[in-house]
PDB file of C-alpha atoms in Angstrom:
ATOM      1  CA  MET A   1       0.000   0.000   0.000  1.00 61.00           C
ATOM      2  CA  ALA A   2       1.454   3.368  -0.998  1.00 64.00           C
ATOM      3  CA  LEU A   3       1.119   6.423   1.175  1.00 66.00           C
ATOM      4  CA  THR A   4       0.337   9.642  -0.630  1.00 67.00           C
ATOM      5  CA  THR A   5       1.088  13.007   0.904  1.00 68.00           C
ATOM      6  CA  SER A   6       0.463  16.447  -0.419  1.00 71.00           C
ATOM      7  CA  ILE A   7       2.835  19.345   0.046  1.00 71.00           C
ATOM      8  CA  PRO A   8       1.287  22.817   0.311  1.00 81.00           C
ATOM      9  CA  LEU A   9       2.093  25.034  -2.664  1.00 86.00           C
ATOM     10  CA  TRP A  10       3.857  27.635  -0.534  1.00 86.00           C
ATOM     11  CA  ILE A  11       6.207  24.933   0.819  1.00 90.00           C
ATOM     12  CA  GLN A  12       6.945  23.918  -2.771  1.00 91.00           C
ATOM     13  CA  ASP A  13       7.730  27.581  -3.489  1.00 92.00           C
ATOM     14  CA  VAL A  14      10.112  27.664  -0.513  1.00 94.00           C
ATOM     15  CA  LEU A  15      11.915  24.589  -1.841  1.00 94.00           C
ATOM     16  CA  LYS A  16      12.076  26.150  -5.325  1.00 93.00           C
ATOM     17  CA  SER A  17      13.620  29.281  -3.802  1.00 94.00           C
ATOM     18  CA  TYR A  18      16.672  27.179  -2.934  1.00 95.00           C
ATOM     19  CA  GLU A  19      17.273  26.089  -6.538  1.00 93.00           C
ATOM     20  CA  GLY A  20      20.252  27.873  -8.029  1.00 90.00           C
ATOM     21  CA  ASP A  21      20.911  29.734  -4.772  1.00 93.00           C
ATOM     22  CA  ALA A  22      24.565  29.057  -3.956  1.00 94.00           C
ATOM     23  CA  LYS A  23      24.149  29.907  -0.265  1.00 95.00           C
ATOM     24  CA  CYS A  24      21.184  27.557   0.154  1.00 95.00           C
ATOM     25  CA  ILE A  25      22.911  24.757  -1.712  1.00 96.00           C
ATOM     26  CA  GLU A  26      26.023  25.137   0.458  1.00 97.00           C
ATOM     27  CA  ILE A  27      24.043  25.241   3.718  1.00 97.00           C
ATOM     28  CA  GLU A  28      21.937  22.236   2.741  1.00 96.00           C
ATOM     29  CA  GLN A  29      24.979  20.170   1.736  1.00 96.00           C
ATOM     30  CA  GLN A  30      26.775  20.968   4.986  1.00 97.00           C
ATOM     31  CA  LEU A  31      23.719  20.183   7.118  1.00 97.00           C
ATOM     32  CA  ARG A  32      23.160  16.847   5.354  1.00 95.00           C
ATOM     33  CA  VAL A  33      26.716  15.817   6.271  1.00 96.00           C
ATOM     34  CA  ASN A  34      26.628  17.197   9.825  1.00 96.00           C
ATOM     35  CA  ALA A  35      23.449  18.650  11.329  1.00 95.00           C
ATOM     36  CA  GLN A  36      25.532  20.852  13.656  1.00 95.00           C
ATOM     37  CA  SER A  37      27.916  22.188  11.002  1.00 95.00           C
ATOM     38  CA  VAL A  38      26.221  25.540  10.322  1.00 96.00           C
ATOM     39  CA  PRO A  39      25.487  27.566  13.476  1.00 97.00           C
ATOM     40  CA  HIS A  40      21.848  28.661  13.856  1.00 97.00           C
ATOM     41  CA  TYR A  41      20.728  26.623  10.817  1.00 97.00           C
ATOM     42  CA  SER A  42      18.891  23.314  10.660  1.00 98.00           C
ATOM     43  CA  LEU A  43      17.284  21.159   7.989  1.00 97.00           C
ATOM     44  CA  HIS A  44      13.804  19.632   8.412  1.00 95.00           C
ATOM     45  CA  ASN A  45      12.230  17.692   5.531  1.00 92.00           C
ATOM     46  CA  GLY A  46      14.277  19.678   3.022  1.00 94.00           C
ATOM     47  CA  ILE A  47      13.326  23.038   4.548  1.00 96.00           C
ATOM     48  CA  ILE A  48      16.244  25.131   5.786  1.00 98.00           C
ATOM     49  CA  ARG A  49      15.568  26.881   9.065  1.00 97.00           C
ATOM     50  CA  HIS A  50      17.496  29.750  10.613  1.00 97.00           C
ATOM     51  CA  LYS A  51      16.895  29.998  14.357  1.00 96.00           C
ATOM     52  CA  ASN A  52      13.803  27.839  13.734  1.00 96.00           C
ATOM     53  CA  ARG A  53      12.398  30.285  11.144  1.00 96.00           C
ATOM     54  CA  ILE A  54      11.868  29.135   7.553  1.00 96.00           C
ATOM     55  CA  TYR A  55      14.729  30.326   5.370  1.00 96.00           C
ATOM     56  CA  ILE A  56      13.705  31.784   1.999  1.00 95.00           C
ATOM     57  CA  GLY A  57      16.273  31.602  -0.781  1.00 93.00           C
ATOM     58  CA  GLU A  58      17.038  34.192  -3.430  1.00 88.00           C
ATOM     59  CA  HIS A  59      13.583  33.898  -4.976  1.00 75.00           C
ATOM     60  CA  THR A  60      12.442  37.494  -5.050  1.00 73.00           C
ATOM     61  CA  GLN A  61       8.940  36.698  -6.306  1.00 88.00           C
ATOM     62  CA  LEU A  62       8.263  34.498  -3.261  1.00 91.00           C
ATOM     63  CA  ARG A  63       9.681  37.159  -0.954  1.00 89.00           C
ATOM     64  CA  HIS A  64       7.415  39.753  -2.573  1.00 87.00           C
ATOM     65  CA  GLN A  65       4.404  37.424  -2.256  1.00 89.00           C
ATOM     66  CA  LEU A  66       5.096  36.891   1.445  1.00 90.00           C
ATOM     67  CA  ILE A  67       5.508  40.612   2.116  1.00 87.00           C
ATOM     68  CA  THR A  68       2.297  41.388   0.226  1.00 87.00           C
ATOM     69  CA  SER A  69       0.373  38.617   1.995  1.00 86.00           C
ATOM     70  CA  PHE A  70       1.516  39.691   5.441  1.00 83.00           C
ATOM     71  CA  HIS A  71       0.818  43.347   4.688  1.00 81.00           C
ATOM     72  CA  ASP A  72      -2.529  42.953   2.904  1.00 80.00           C
ATOM     73  CA  SER A  73      -4.070  40.174   5.004  1.00 65.00           C
ATOM     74  CA  ALA A  74      -6.948  40.777   7.404  1.00 53.00           C
ATOM     75  CA  LEU A  75      -4.444  40.255  10.209  1.00 58.00           C
ATOM     76  CA  GLY A  76      -1.982  42.671   8.620  1.00 50.00           C
ATOM     77  CA  GLY A  77      -4.533  45.349   7.918  1.00 57.00           C
ATOM     78  CA  HIS A  78      -2.091  47.452   5.852  1.00 59.00           C
ATOM     79  CA  SER A  79      -0.216  48.187   9.059  1.00 69.00           C
ATOM     80  CA  GLY A  80       2.991  49.550   7.563  1.00 77.00           C
ATOM     81  CA  GLU A  81       6.531  48.367   6.921  1.00 80.00           C
ATOM     82  CA  ARG A  82       7.683  47.965  10.502  1.00 84.00           C
ATOM     83  CA  ALA A  83       4.684  45.924  11.683  1.00 84.00           C
ATOM     84  CA  THR A  84       4.796  43.781   8.534  1.00 85.00           C
ATOM     85  CA  TYR A  85       8.522  43.149   9.076  1.00 85.00           C
ATOM     86  CA  HIS A  86       7.941  42.097  12.691  1.00 86.00           C
ATOM     87  CA  ARG A  87       5.221  39.628  11.695  1.00 87.00           C
ATOM     88  CA  LEU A  88       7.337  38.198   8.867  1.00 91.00           C
ATOM     89  CA  LYS A  89      10.439  37.740  11.006  1.00 91.00           C
ATOM     90  CA  LEU A  90       8.509  35.556  13.452  1.00 92.00           C
ATOM     91  CA  LEU A  91       8.167  32.855  10.791  1.00 92.00           C
ATOM     92  CA  PHE A  92      10.669  33.568   8.028  1.00 93.00           C
ATOM     93  CA  HIS A  93      14.277  34.572   7.470  1.00 91.00           C
ATOM     94  CA  TRP A  94      16.131  35.771   4.402  1.00 91.00           C
ATOM     95  CA  SER A  95      19.126  37.970   3.814  1.00 86.00           C
ATOM     96  CA  LYS A  96      18.176  41.647   3.922  1.00 80.00           C
ATOM     97  CA  LEU A  97      14.665  40.885   5.209  1.00 79.00           C
ATOM     98  CA  LYS A  98      14.710  44.151   7.116  1.00 74.00           C
ATOM     99  CA  GLN A  99      15.239  46.161   3.927  1.00 68.00           C
TER     100      GLN A  99
END
């Protein structure tokens, strides 16, 4: 009997953000060899985490989608850059997130 699982589309987008990203490839390779090799990073089911937050690779469209979603959502309520940044950083990490 085969077990079928579905992966949410946004998780697939996170995984795609790693493709062609030299930093992500390097981190993932190091973590697969030694889970403790990269300080503050971990690997769970192919998802890179930085301090337990989901790491987003150099996929600017996904980054833009996340920013827009967190800003425009009912929870976000168009609350401005600073509030949007603080909500995003609770769950996600990417280089220059604060910018």
